[in-house]
Structure formats: structure tokens, C-alpha cells
CSV table of C-alpha atoms and ligand atoms in Angstrom, one decimal:
chain,number,residue,atom,x,y,z
A,1,MET,CA,-1.7,53.9,58.7
A,2,ALA,CA,-2.9,57.5,58.5
A,3,LEU,CA,-0.6,60.4,57.7
A,4,LYS,CA,-1.0,62.9,60.5
A,5,THR,CA,-2.3,66.4,59.8
A,6,GLY,CA,-0.6,69.3,61.5
A,7,ASP,CA,-3.3,69.4,64.2
A,8,GLU,CA,-3.0,65.7,64.8
A,9,TYR,CA,0.7,66.1,65.2
A,10,LEU,CA,0.3,69.0,67.7
A,11,ARG,CA,-2.2,66.9,69.7
A,12,SER,CA,0.2,63.9,69.8
A,13,ILE,CA,3.1,66.1,71.0
A,14,LYS,CA,0.9,67.8,73.6
A,15,ALA,CA,-0.1,64.3,74.9
A,16,LEU,CA,3.6,63.6,75.8
A,17,ASP,CA,3.3,66.4,78.3
A,18,LEU,CA,7.1,67.2,78.1
A,19,LYS,CA,8.6,69.7,80.5
A,20,ALA,CA,11.6,72.0,79.9
A,21,HIS,CA,13.6,74.5,82.0
A,22,MET,CA,13.0,77.8,80.4
A,23,LEU,CA,14.2,81.2,81.7
A,24,GLY,CA,14.6,79.9,85.2
A,25,LYS,CA,11.4,77.8,85.5
A,26,ASN,CA,10.7,74.1,85.0
A,27,THR,CA,7.8,74.6,82.6
A,28,SER,CA,5.0,72.3,81.5
A,29,ASP,CA,2.1,73.2,79.1
A,30,LEU,CA,4.7,73.8,76.4
A,31,ASP,CA,2.0,73.9,73.7
A,32,GLN,CA,0.7,77.1,75.3
A,33,HIS,CA,4.2,78.7,75.8
A,34,GLY,CA,5.0,81.6,73.5
A,35,LEU,CA,8.6,80.6,73.1
A,36,VAL,CA,7.6,77.0,72.0
A,37,THR,CA,4.4,77.4,69.9
A,38,PRO,CA,6.0,79.0,66.8
A,39,SER,CA,8.5,76.1,66.6
A,40,ARG,CA,5.7,73.6,66.9
A,41,ARG,CA,3.8,75.3,64.1
A,42,ALA,CA,6.9,75.0,61.9
A,43,VAL,CA,7.0,71.2,62.5
A,44,ALA,CA,3.2,71.0,61.9
A,45,TYR,CA,3.8,72.6,58.5
A,46,THR,CA,5.7,69.4,57.4
A,47,PHE,CA,2.6,67.4,58.3
A,48,ASP,CA,0.0,69.6,56.6
A,49,ALA,CA,2.1,69.7,53.4
A,50,ALA,CA,1.6,65.9,53.1
A,51,HIS,CA,-2.2,66.7,52.8
A,52,ASP,CA,-2.1,69.8,50.7
A,53,PRO,CA,-3.1,68.9,47.1
A,54,GLU,CA,-0.3,71.2,45.7
A,55,THR,CA,2.5,69.5,47.7
A,56,ARG,CA,1.4,66.0,48.7
A,57,ASP,CA,3.0,64.3,45.8
A,58,LEU,CA,6.4,65.5,46.9
A,59,PHE,CA,5.8,64.8,50.6
A,60,CYS,CA,4.2,61.4,50.3
A,61,VAL,CA,6.1,58.4,49.3
A,62,GLU,CA,5.7,54.6,49.3
A,63,SER,CA,8.0,53.0,51.9
A,64,PRO,CA,9.3,49.5,51.1
A,65,LEU,CA,10.0,49.2,54.8
A,66,CYS,CA,6.4,49.4,56.1
A,67,LYS,CA,4.8,48.9,52.7
A,68,ASP,CA,2.7,51.9,53.0
A,69,VAL,CA,2.6,55.6,52.1
A,70,VAL,CA,4.7,57.7,54.6
A,71,ASN,CA,5.7,61.3,55.0
A,72,ARG,CA,9.0,61.7,53.2
A,73,PHE,CA,10.5,63.1,56.4
A,74,SER,CA,10.6,59.5,57.6
A,75,HIS,CA,11.6,57.9,54.3
A,76,LEU,CA,14.7,55.7,53.6
A,77,HIS,CA,16.0,57.0,50.3
A,78,GLN,CA,15.6,54.4,47.5
A,79,GLY,CA,17.4,56.2,44.7
A,80,PRO,CA,18.9,59.5,43.6
A,81,GLU,CA,15.3,60.7,42.8
A,82,ASP,CA,14.4,60.3,46.5
A,83,LEU,CA,17.5,62.3,47.5
A,84,VAL,CA,16.6,65.1,45.0
A,85,SER,CA,13.0,65.1,46.2
A,86,LYS,CA,14.2,65.4,49.8
A,87,VAL,CA,16.1,68.6,49.0
A,88,ARG,CA,13.1,70.0,47.0
A,89,MET,CA,10.8,69.3,49.9
A,90,GLN,CA,13.2,71.0,52.3
A,91,ARG,CA,13.4,74.1,50.1
A,92,LEU,CA,9.6,74.3,50.0
A,93,CYS,CA,9.4,74.1,53.8
A,94,GLY,CA,12.1,76.7,54.2
A,95,THR,CA,10.3,79.1,51.8
A,96,GLY,CA,7.0,78.5,53.6
A,97,THR,CA,8.2,79.0,57.2
A,98,ALA,CA,11.3,81.2,56.8
A,99,CYS,CA,12.9,79.2,59.7
A,100,CYS,CA,14.2,75.8,60.7
A,101,PHE,CA,11.3,73.4,60.6
A,102,GLN,CA,13.3,70.8,62.6
A,103,ARG,CA,12.2,67.6,61.2
A,104,CYS,CA,15.2,66.6,59.0
A,105,VAL,CA,17.5,65.5,61.7
A,106,GLY,CA,15.7,62.2,62.4
A,107,MET,CA,15.4,61.5,58.7
A,108,ASP,CA,19.1,62.0,58.3
A,109,ALA,CA,20.0,59.9,61.3
A,110,ALA,CA,17.7,57.0,60.2
A,111,ASN,CA,19.3,56.9,56.8
A,112,ALA,CA,22.8,56.8,58.3
A,113,ILE,CA,21.9,54.2,61.0
A,114,TYR,CA,20.1,52.0,58.5
A,115,SER,CA,23.2,51.5,56.3
A,116,THR,CA,25.7,51.5,59.1
A,117,THR,CA,23.9,48.8,61.2
A,118,TYR,CA,23.7,46.6,58.1
A,119,GLU,CA,27.5,46.7,57.6
A,120,CYS,CA,28.2,46.4,61.3
A,121,ASP,CA,26.1,43.2,61.5
A,122,GLY,CA,27.9,41.8,58.4
A,123,LYS,CA,31.3,42.3,60.1
A,124,HIS,CA,30.5,41.6,63.8
A,125,GLY,CA,27.4,39.4,63.7
A,126,THR,CA,25.4,41.9,65.7
A,127,PRO,CA,21.6,42.1,65.5
A,128,TYR,CA,21.3,45.9,65.1
A,129,HIS,CA,20.0,46.2,61.5
A,130,SER,CA,16.8,44.1,62.0
A,131,ARG,CA,16.2,45.8,65.3
A,132,PHE,CA,16.5,49.2,63.6
A,133,LYS,CA,14.2,48.1,60.7
A,134,ASP,CA,11.5,47.1,63.2
A,135,TYR,CA,11.9,50.4,65.1
A,136,TRP,CA,11.8,52.6,62.0
A,137,ALA,CA,8.8,50.8,60.4
A,138,TRP,CA,7.0,51.7,63.7
A,139,VAL,CA,8.2,55.3,63.4
A,140,GLN,CA,6.9,55.5,59.8
A,141,GLN,CA,3.6,53.9,60.6
A,142,GLN,CA,3.0,56.3,63.6
A,143,ASP,CA,4.2,59.3,61.5
A,144,LEU,CA,6.5,60.4,64.4
A,145,VAL,CA,9.0,63.2,64.7
A,146,VAL,CA,12.4,61.9,65.6
A,147,ASP,CA,15.3,64.1,66.8
A,148,GLY,CA,18.8,63.0,65.9
A,149,ALA,CA,21.2,63.6,68.9
A,150,MET,CA,24.8,63.7,68.0
A,151,THR,CA,26.7,66.7,69.4
A,152,ASP,CA,28.4,65.9,72.8
A,153,PRO,CA,29.6,68.7,75.0
A,154,LYS,CA,33.2,67.5,74.5
A,155,GLY,CA,34.8,69.4,77.4
A,156,ASP,CA,38.5,69.9,76.7
A,157,ARG,CA,38.6,69.7,72.9
A,158,GLY,CA,42.3,68.6,73.1
A,159,LYS,CA,41.4,65.4,74.9
A,160,ARG,CA,39.8,62.1,74.1
A,161,PRO,CA,36.6,61.0,75.9
A,162,LYS,CA,38.4,58.9,78.5
A,163,GLU,CA,41.0,61.7,79.2
A,164,GLN,CA,38.2,64.1,80.2
A,165,VAL,CA,37.9,65.0,83.9
A,166,ASP,CA,34.3,64.0,83.7
A,167,PRO,CA,33.5,61.0,81.5
A,168,ASP,CA,29.9,62.2,80.9
A,169,LEU,CA,31.3,65.0,78.7
A,170,PHE,CA,30.8,62.4,75.9
A,171,LEU,CA,27.6,60.6,76.2
A,172,ARG,CA,28.3,57.0,77.3
A,173,VAL,CA,27.0,53.7,78.5
A,174,SER,CA,27.4,54.0,82.2
A,175,GLU,CA,25.9,50.6,83.1
A,176,ARG,CA,25.2,47.3,81.3
A,177,ARG,CA,22.2,45.4,82.5
A,178,PRO,CA,20.8,42.0,81.3
A,179,GLU,CA,17.8,43.8,79.7
A,180,GLY,CA,19.6,46.7,78.2
A,181,VAL,CA,22.0,49.6,78.8
A,182,VAL,CA,22.0,52.8,80.9
A,183,ILE,CA,23.3,55.9,79.2
A,184,SER,CA,24.6,59.1,80.8
A,185,GLY,CA,25.7,62.4,79.3
A,186,ALA,CA,24.3,65.3,77.4
A,187,LYS,CA,23.7,66.4,73.8
A,188,LEU,CA,23.9,70.1,72.9
A,189,HIS,CA,22.2,72.2,70.2
A,190,GLN,CA,19.3,69.8,69.9
A,191,THR,CA,17.0,71.1,67.2
A,192,GLY,CA,13.3,70.6,67.7
A,193,MET,CA,13.9,68.2,70.6
A,194,LEU,CA,10.8,69.3,72.5
A,195,ASN,CA,8.7,68.9,69.3
A,196,SER,CA,9.8,65.3,68.8
A,197,HIS,CA,8.4,62.0,69.9
A,198,GLU,CA,11.6,60.1,69.8
A,199,ILE,CA,15.4,60.7,70.0
A,200,LEU,CA,18.0,58.8,68.0
A,201,VAL,CA,21.2,59.1,70.0
A,202,MET,CA,24.5,58.7,68.0
A,203,PRO,CA,28.2,59.0,68.8
A,204,THR,CA,29.7,62.4,68.2
A,205,LEU,CA,33.0,61.3,66.6
A,206,THR,CA,35.1,58.3,65.5
A,207,MET,CA,35.8,56.3,68.6
A,208,ARG,CA,39.0,54.3,68.9
A,209,PRO,CA,39.7,50.9,70.6
A,210,GLY,CA,39.4,51.5,74.3
A,211,GLU,CA,36.6,54.0,73.8
A,212,GLU,CA,33.8,51.3,73.4
A,213,THR,CA,31.8,52.9,76.3
A,214,TRP,CA,31.2,56.0,74.1
A,215,ALA,CA,30.4,54.1,70.9
A,216,VAL,CA,26.6,54.0,71.5
A,217,CYS,CA,23.6,54.5,69.2
A,218,CYS,CA,20.1,54.0,70.6
A,219,ALA,CA,16.5,55.3,70.5
A,220,VAL,CA,14.9,56.9,73.5
A,221,PRO,CA,11.4,58.4,73.8
A,222,THR,CA,11.5,62.1,74.5
A,223,ASP,CA,9.4,61.5,77.7
A,224,ALA,CA,11.8,58.8,79.0
A,225,LYS,CA,12.7,58.9,82.7
A,226,GLY,CA,15.9,60.7,83.3
A,227,VAL,CA,15.8,63.0,80.3
A,228,ARG,CA,15.9,66.7,81.1
A,229,TYR,CA,15.6,69.7,78.8
A,230,ILE,CA,17.1,73.1,79.2
A,231,TYR,CA,15.8,75.6,76.6
A,232,GLY,CA,18.2,77.5,74.4
A,233,ARG,CA,18.0,81.3,74.2
A,234,GLN,CA,17.7,83.1,70.9
A,235,ALA,CA,18.3,86.8,70.2
A,236,SER,CA,15.2,88.8,70.9
A,237,ASP,CA,13.3,85.6,71.9
A,238,THR,CA,11.2,87.3,74.6
A,239,ARG,CA,9.5,89.4,71.9
A,240,LYS,CA,7.6,86.1,71.3
A,241,LEU,CA,6.1,86.6,74.8
A,242,GLU,CA,4.9,90.2,74.1
A,243,THR,CA,1.3,91.1,73.1
A,244,HIS,CA,2.3,92.8,69.9
A,245,THR,CA,3.2,90.1,67.4
A,246,MET,CA,4.6,92.4,64.8
A,247,ASP,CA,7.8,92.9,66.7
A,248,VAL,CA,8.5,89.2,66.5
A,249,GLY,CA,9.2,89.5,62.8
A,250,ASN,CA,8.2,86.0,61.9
A,251,PRO,CA,4.6,86.0,63.3
A,252,ARG,CA,3.9,82.3,62.9
A,253,PHE,CA,7.0,80.2,62.8
A,254,GLY,CA,10.3,79.8,64.6
A,255,GLY,CA,13.1,77.3,65.4
A,256,GLN,CA,14.0,75.6,68.7
A,257,GLU,CA,17.2,74.3,70.2
A,258,VAL,CA,17.7,72.8,73.7
A,259,MET,CA,20.4,71.2,75.8
A,260,THR,CA,19.4,67.7,76.6
A,261,VAL,CA,20.7,65.9,79.7
A,262,PHE,CA,20.5,62.1,79.9
A,263,GLU,CA,20.7,61.2,83.6
A,264,ASP,CA,21.0,57.4,83.9
A,265,VAL,CA,18.5,56.7,81.2
A,266,PHE,CA,17.7,53.0,80.7
A,267,VAL,CA,17.4,51.8,77.1
A,268,PRO,CA,16.2,48.2,76.4
A,269,HIS,CA,18.2,46.1,74.0
A,270,GLU,CA,15.6,46.3,71.2
A,271,ARG,CA,16.3,50.1,71.0
A,272,VAL,CA,20.2,49.7,70.9
A,273,PHE,CA,21.7,50.0,67.5
A,274,LEU,CA,25.5,50.3,68.3
A,275,ASN,CA,27.1,49.3,71.5
A,276,GLY,CA,30.9,49.3,71.6
A,277,GLU,CA,31.6,48.6,67.9
A,278,VAL,CA,34.1,51.5,67.6
A,279,ASP,CA,35.0,50.7,64.0
A,280,PHE,CA,31.4,51.8,63.0
A,281,SER,CA,31.1,54.9,65.0
A,282,GLY,CA,33.0,57.1,62.5
A,283,ILE,CA,31.0,55.7,59.6
A,284,MET,CA,27.8,56.5,61.3
A,285,VAL,CA,29.0,60.1,62.1
A,286,GLU,CA,30.2,60.7,58.6
A,287,ARG,CA,27.1,59.5,56.9
A,288,PHE,CA,24.8,61.4,59.2
A,289,ALA,CA,26.9,64.5,58.7
A,290,ALA,CA,26.8,64.0,54.9
A,291,TYR,CA,23.0,63.7,54.8
A,292,HIS,CA,22.6,66.7,57.0
A,293,ARG,CA,25.0,68.7,55.0
A,294,GLN,CA,22.9,67.8,51.9
A,295,SER,CA,19.8,69.0,53.9
A,296,TYR,CA,21.2,72.5,54.1
A,297,GLY,CA,21.3,72.7,50.3
A,298,GLY,CA,17.4,72.6,50.6
A,299,CYS,CA,16.3,74.2,53.9
A,300,LYS,CA,18.7,77.2,53.9
A,301,VAL,CA,17.9,77.8,50.3
A,302,GLY,CA,14.2,78.0,51.2
A,303,VAL,CA,14.9,80.4,54.0
A,304,GLY,CA,17.0,82.3,51.5
A,305,ASP,CA,14.0,82.5,49.2
A,306,ALA,CA,12.1,84.2,52.0
A,307,LEU,CA,14.9,86.7,52.6
A,308,ILE,CA,15.2,87.4,48.9
A,309,GLY,CA,11.4,88.0,48.7
A,310,ALA,CA,11.5,90.3,51.7
A,311,THR,CA,14.5,92.2,50.3
A,312,ALA,CA,12.8,92.7,46.9
A,313,LEU,CA,9.6,93.8,48.6
A,314,ILE,CA,11.3,96.3,50.9
A,315,ALA,CA,13.2,97.7,47.9
A,316,ARG,CA,9.8,98.3,46.2
A,317,MET,CA,8.3,99.7,49.4
A,318,ASN,CA,11.3,102.1,49.8
A,319,GLY,CA,10.8,103.2,46.2
A,320,VAL,CA,14.2,102.0,45.0
A,321,GLU,CA,13.4,98.8,43.2
A,322,LYS,CA,14.5,100.3,39.8
A,323,ALA,CA,17.9,101.5,41.0
A,324,THR,CA,20.6,99.6,39.2
A,325,HIS,CA,22.7,98.9,42.3
A,326,ILE,CA,19.6,97.5,44.2
A,327,LYS,CA,18.7,95.2,41.2
A,328,GLU,CA,22.3,94.0,41.2
A,329,LYS,CA,22.3,93.2,44.9
A,330,ILE,CA,19.1,91.2,44.6
A,331,VAL,CA,20.5,89.3,41.6
A,332,GLU,CA,23.6,88.6,43.6
A,333,MET,CA,21.5,87.1,46.4
A,334,ILE,CA,19.6,84.9,43.9
A,335,HIS,CA,22.9,83.7,42.4
A,336,LEU,CA,24.3,82.8,45.9
A,337,ASN,CA,21.1,81.0,46.9
A,338,GLU,CA,20.8,79.0,43.6
A,339,THR,CA,24.5,78.0,43.9
A,340,LEU,CA,23.6,76.5,47.3
A,341,TYR,CA,20.7,74.7,45.7
A,342,ALA,CA,22.8,73.5,42.8
A,343,CYS,CA,25.1,71.8,45.3
A,344,GLY,CA,22.2,70.3,47.2
A,345,ILE,CA,20.8,68.8,44.0
A,346,ALA,CA,24.2,67.7,42.7
A,347,CYS,CA,25.1,65.7,45.8
A,348,SER,CA,21.7,64.1,45.6
A,349,ALA,CA,21.6,63.3,41.9
A,350,THR,CA,25.1,61.6,42.2
A,351,GLY,CA,24.2,59.7,45.3
A,352,GLU,CA,24.8,55.9,45.3
A,353,ALA,CA,23.4,52.8,46.8
A,354,THR,CA,24.8,51.5,50.1
A,355,PRO,CA,25.1,47.7,50.6
A,356,SER,CA,22.0,47.9,52.7
A,357,GLY,CA,20.0,49.2,49.7
A,358,ASN,CA,19.2,52.8,50.8
A,359,TYR,CA,21.0,55.6,49.0
A,360,LEU,CA,23.8,57.8,50.3
A,361,VAL,CA,24.6,61.3,49.0
A,362,ASN,CA,27.8,62.0,47.2
A,363,MET,CA,29.9,62.8,50.3
A,364,LEU,CA,32.3,65.2,48.5
A,365,LEU,CA,29.6,67.3,47.0
A,366,ALA,CA,27.5,67.2,50.2
A,367,ASN,CA,30.5,68.7,52.1
A,368,VAL,CA,31.1,71.3,49.4
A,369,CYS,CA,27.4,72.2,49.7
A,370,LYS,CA,27.6,72.7,53.5
A,371,LEU,CA,30.9,74.6,53.2
A,372,ASN,CA,29.2,77.1,50.9
A,373,VAL,CA,26.3,77.3,53.4
A,374,THR,CA,28.8,78.5,56.0
A,375,ARG,CA,29.4,81.5,53.8
A,376,PHE,CA,26.7,82.5,51.4
A,377,PRO,CA,23.8,83.1,53.8
A,378,TYR,CA,26.1,85.6,55.6
A,379,GLU,CA,26.7,87.4,52.4
A,380,MET,CA,23.0,87.3,51.6
A,381,ALA,CA,22.2,88.7,55.0
A,382,ARG,CA,24.7,91.5,54.4
A,383,LEU,CA,23.1,92.4,51.1
A,384,ALA,CA,19.6,92.3,52.6
A,385,THR,CA,20.7,94.6,55.4
A,386,ASP,CA,22.3,96.9,52.8
A,387,VAL,CA,19.1,97.1,50.7
A,388,ALA,CA,16.7,97.4,53.7
A,389,GLY,CA,18.4,100.5,55.1
A,390,GLY,CA,19.2,101.4,58.7
A,391,LEU,CA,15.6,101.3,59.8
A,392,LEU,CA,16.2,97.5,60.1
A,393,GLY,CA,17.9,98.2,63.4
A,394,THR,CA,16.2,101.3,64.7
A,395,MET,CA,12.5,101.0,64.1
A,396,PRO,CA,10.1,101.9,67.0
A,397,SER,CA,8.0,99.2,68.6
A,398,ALA,CA,4.6,98.1,67.6
A,399,ALA,CA,3.4,99.4,71.0
A,400,ASP,CA,4.5,102.9,70.0
A,401,LEU,CA,2.8,102.5,66.7
A,402,GLU,CA,-0.5,101.9,68.6
A,403,ASP,CA,0.1,104.7,71.1
A,404,PRO,CA,-2.2,107.7,70.3
A,405,VAL,CA,0.7,110.2,70.8
A,406,THR,CA,3.5,108.4,69.0
A,407,GLY,CA,1.5,106.4,66.4
A,408,PRO,CA,0.7,109.3,64.1
A,409,TYR,CA,4.4,110.4,64.1
A,410,ILE,CA,5.5,106.9,63.2
A,411,ARG,CA,2.9,106.6,60.4
A,412,LYS,CA,3.9,110.1,59.1
A,413,TYR,CA,7.7,109.7,59.2
A,414,LEU,CA,8.1,106.0,58.3
A,415,ALA,CA,6.1,106.4,55.1
A,416,GLY,CA,7.8,104.9,52.0
A,417,ALA,CA,6.6,104.8,48.4
A,418,PRO,CA,3.2,106.5,48.0
A,419,ASP,CA,1.0,103.4,47.6
A,420,VAL,CA,2.7,101.5,50.5
A,421,ASP,CA,1.0,101.0,53.8
A,422,VAL,CA,3.4,102.0,56.7
A,423,VAL,CA,2.5,99.0,58.8
A,424,ASP,CA,3.1,96.6,55.9
A,425,ARG,CA,6.6,98.2,55.4
A,426,MET,CA,7.3,97.8,59.1
A,427,LYS,CA,6.2,94.1,59.0
A,428,VAL,CA,8.7,93.4,56.2
A,429,LEU,CA,11.5,95.2,58.0
A,430,ARG,CA,10.7,93.2,61.2
A,431,LEU,CA,10.8,89.9,59.3
A,432,MET,CA,14.2,90.8,57.8
A,433,GLU,CA,15.5,91.9,61.2
A,434,ASN,CA,14.3,88.5,62.6
A,435,MET,CA,16.2,86.7,59.9
A,436,VAL,CA,19.5,88.6,60.0
A,437,ALA,CA,19.8,89.7,63.6
A,438,GLY,CA,16.9,88.3,65.7
A,439,ALA,CA,15.7,84.9,66.7
A,440,GLY,CA,15.5,83.7,63.1
A,441,ALA,CA,19.3,84.4,62.7
A,442,VAL,CA,19.9,81.3,64.9
A,443,GLY,CA,18.4,79.2,62.1
A,444,TYR,CA,19.6,81.1,59.1
A,445,LEU,CA,23.1,82.2,60.2
A,446,ILE,CA,24.5,80.5,63.3
A,447,GLU,CA,23.1,77.1,62.2
A,448,SER,CA,24.5,77.7,58.7
A,449,MET,CA,27.9,77.9,60.3
A,450,HIS,CA,27.8,75.2,62.9
A,451,GLY,CA,24.8,73.0,62.2
A,452,ALA,CA,25.9,69.6,60.7
A,453,GLY,CA,29.4,70.5,61.8
A,454,PRO,CA,31.6,73.7,61.5
A,455,PRO,CA,33.5,74.6,58.3
A,456,ALA,CA,36.7,72.8,59.5
A,457,ALA,CA,34.8,69.5,59.6
A,458,GLN,CA,33.7,70.0,55.9
A,459,ARG,CA,37.3,70.9,54.9
A,460,ILE,CA,38.6,67.6,56.5
A,461,MET,CA,36.0,65.6,54.6
A,462,ILE,CA,36.6,67.5,51.3
A,463,GLY,CA,40.3,66.8,51.7
A,464,ARG,CA,39.6,63.1,52.3
A,465,GLN,CA,37.1,62.6,49.5
A,466,ALA,CA,38.8,64.5,46.7
A,467,ASP,CA,41.1,61.7,45.5
A,468,LEU,CA,44.2,63.8,45.5
A,469,GLU,CA,46.4,60.8,44.9
A,470,GLY,CA,44.4,59.9,41.8
A,471,LYS,CA,44.6,63.5,40.5
A,472,MET,CA,48.4,63.5,41.0
A,473,ALA,CA,48.7,60.1,39.3
A,474,ARG,CA,46.9,61.2,36.3
A,475,VAL,CA,49.1,64.3,35.9
A,476,LYS,CA,52.2,62.1,36.3
A,477,GLN,CA,50.8,59.8,33.6
A,478,MET,CA,50.2,62.7,31.3
A,479,LEU,CA,53.8,63.9,31.8
A,480,ASP,CA,55.4,60.5,31.7
A,481,ILE,CA,56.7,60.9,35.3
A,482,ALA,CA,57.5,57.5,36.9
B,501,LIG,FE1,16.1,70.7,58.8
B,501,LIG,FE2,17.6,72.7,58.1
B,501,LIG,FE3,16.5,72.7,60.5
B,501,LIG,FE4,18.5,71.0,60.0
B,501,LIG,S1,18.6,73.3,60.0
B,501,LIG,S2,16.5,70.5,60.9
B,501,LIG,S3,18.1,70.6,57.8
B,501,LIG,S4,15.4,72.8,58.6
B,502,LIG,FE1,20.5,71.8,61.7
């Protein structure tokens, strides 16, 4: 097996010839589309890093499943060291791209499905684990990108799946056939879906007896018949379609989210990994969520590194880098960012083996990690905005910079520290704008809030995992309370 390079990955995705509804048009040739190409380049980064002599040791790992070297983005974690390496790898990608590089969802889904199917088979005698092993060994050997699809639309949030007016508001098995199942429904907020070869569909919440129809996990190729994509908008996204790239802010990379509709999609049995075993739906959801909450202790920290770097640079370009209050603000950003990283590393280093043999993060600390992520990037964005100054939101366009009448005024009046090039200063400001208020803020802020579940979901898990009964018992023991 060969580890793909970024270019090989891009060619393999192009060959799928996926289509998406974007800005009112059903669009093909996505690899040529200005809204899509930055997100594809961000995924390609994860492939190139497996070949770069400086990073390949972190990105390449021997897989016991396919007995070959694979990209860590498709690895099943074999110990706490693997979990730690995963977070370090994600930080590196976040620092290098300053955006969501999209490839973690499938890795997190695979690790959750691997252990859940093992336990499900042990209890119910189902054949899911060996099926999944065959499937994932193939994914590893082909070096594929797999999207994990969990979030259902959910309709009326106060109602269970079967109480909804429309049963498709939770993705379900709509038909059972001798050779497989047919699924119907949709998944929202699908990160990197159009840059993926495969989709791992999972249930969105703990299903109860009577809700077997909605307890389904399966794999579907992204080009399967009946799958339809509707592109998600991001703030200032059409700047990516303009000729002047400077106004985009992040000139090379970007994220991608889509709404994915599954209209009577047939899935053969060998790609079905849960089908009605409601007692394992919640375990699968919790484990996936825990892995993805760990992920944020790497990726968002990396993006935070880029924001800190840009903030320090603009302070220098503005001539204020030595001001005490500026230095304090940058130190505050570093403290917040490293606190996120500390949690990401801690939940990894204290991870434990599952009965199936792969390793699961410390669920309590992974949820603490993600709850911090719902707050700290917002505070870091506030500090970055403070240091950058108001020009972050009012700067003239790149087209006006090039205009013979307005250009000279812009160069004259946007001058900063004496040795600083005006255009360089504008580039840094545009990158910061992208990250705190533009298309990049989807990945850095909104995703920090809602990706891998909103803060309320982390609070529930923290409450469950914290062993309050044990803590009370120990206090009672100390005080001789019966
Ligand atoms: Fe990976 Fe972070 Fe993007 Fe999730 S949000 S796919 S963890 S980069
Ligand atoms: Fe995410």
C-alpha cells in the first residue's frame, strides 16, 4: 500500500465527480470551484504531512489491522501514546492551515465503532465487528478520507424520533431487504463531506426500545445513489470567488460544511455495523463524542497558534509590541491556548483500553477539554480583535489597493511601523478578520461551540463521569457519617 500524497488524494477525490447544490446551482467540477478548493487543499495537507521528512514520523504509524504503515488519520489507537500523538498531529495541522482540515471525524468514528461493535457482538451475537474490521482495513490500505455523519436534523427537540411529524427528521432504516437496508434522512453540519471518499453514518442519540429503526450505523460511499449535498454558507464566503485573493484572508486553506440528504440509499449488509441494537446506540454516540472532544484539544489549539502568531505580528507591525498591556494580552492568549492543549493531552495520556483492544480517551477529561473549547477561543478572538485595532473591520478592499486613484492613499494612510510593508500589514489583518469574523470563524468559533456537541452535552457527560457519589462517600467516611 502507498500512502497517498496530497496531489494523489486530490486526484482521487476529483475522480469521484461529486456534485453539490451551491448558491442555487447543482454544481459539478468541484475541484475547480473557488468555494471548494481551499477546503480540499486543507485535507491534502494531512496527506503531504505523511511524506514530509519533518512530520512523517508523527503522521505515519504501523497498523495492526492491515499490518502496514498507514496515515495516523485512519489509525485505531493502540495505547495512550497513540492518543497523545493524535492530538499533537492535529495541533500541527491546525497551525499549518489555520482552519478545520476535516479529516478527524472519520478517525474518531472508526475508533468508536470498532469498540462498540465488539461489545455489541459479544452481547447480541451480531457480526458487526468483523465486518467493520474488513471495511476499515480496506480504508487504511486505500488511504481514504472518511466523513463521520452523526447529527440528525431532530425537528421538534422536545420529541423522540417516532413522535416527529416526519420520521426522516432522524435518519432511519426505511426498508429492509434480503441483501441489506435502505436508509432515509439527513445529516447536518457535515464537515469535509465533499472532500471524503466514504461516509460513516451513526445514530445521533441514545435510542430506546421501540426506536430500533433509528439505531443504525453503516458505511456509504460519498458517490452512492440517492445521496445529495447542499453546501453550507460561511460569512464572507464569496470573497473566495473574487479575483483578489488577499481579501479572503486565508489565501490557501478553508473549511467545508454541507447538509447531506440520504434519499432511499441502499446499503449492503457488509457495510452495516449496527441495525436496531438500541442498547449500543448511546455507547457509540458517547465514544464518538469523547474522541471528537479530545480532537478539539489539538485542532483548535493549532488554529489558536495561528491566531496568536498573527496577533503578535500585527502588534509589531502597528509599533505596539513593547506596550505592557499588549504583551499581557498575548500572554493571556497563550495561557488560554495551552490550557486547551493541556486538557487534550491529559485526556489522551489517561486513556484506557476497551475490551476490543483499541484505546478510548478519558471521557471526563475529554468533555472538560471540549467545554473549555466552547469558551477560550472566543476570549482569544476578543483579545486578538482588541490588539489588532478597528482596521480589522473597516479596511478597504484589495481592488481599491490596486486602483491607481485610491491605491496611493491606502498605502500612505495605512502605513504602520516604519519598516513594515503596508500590504503585508493588510494581509495579516485580513487573516485575523477571516479567523474572528469571516469564513474561518465557522471553524474557529462556531465549530468550537457546537462541533462535537454543544456545551450542555459536555456538562451532562461531566456530571455523569465525575463520580459524585464516590466523592460524597469519601467525605462521609472522613467525618464518620453513617
Ligand atoms: Fe478535525 Fe477540528 Fe475539523 Fe473536527 S473541527 S474535523 S477535529 S480539524
Ligand atoms: Fe468538528
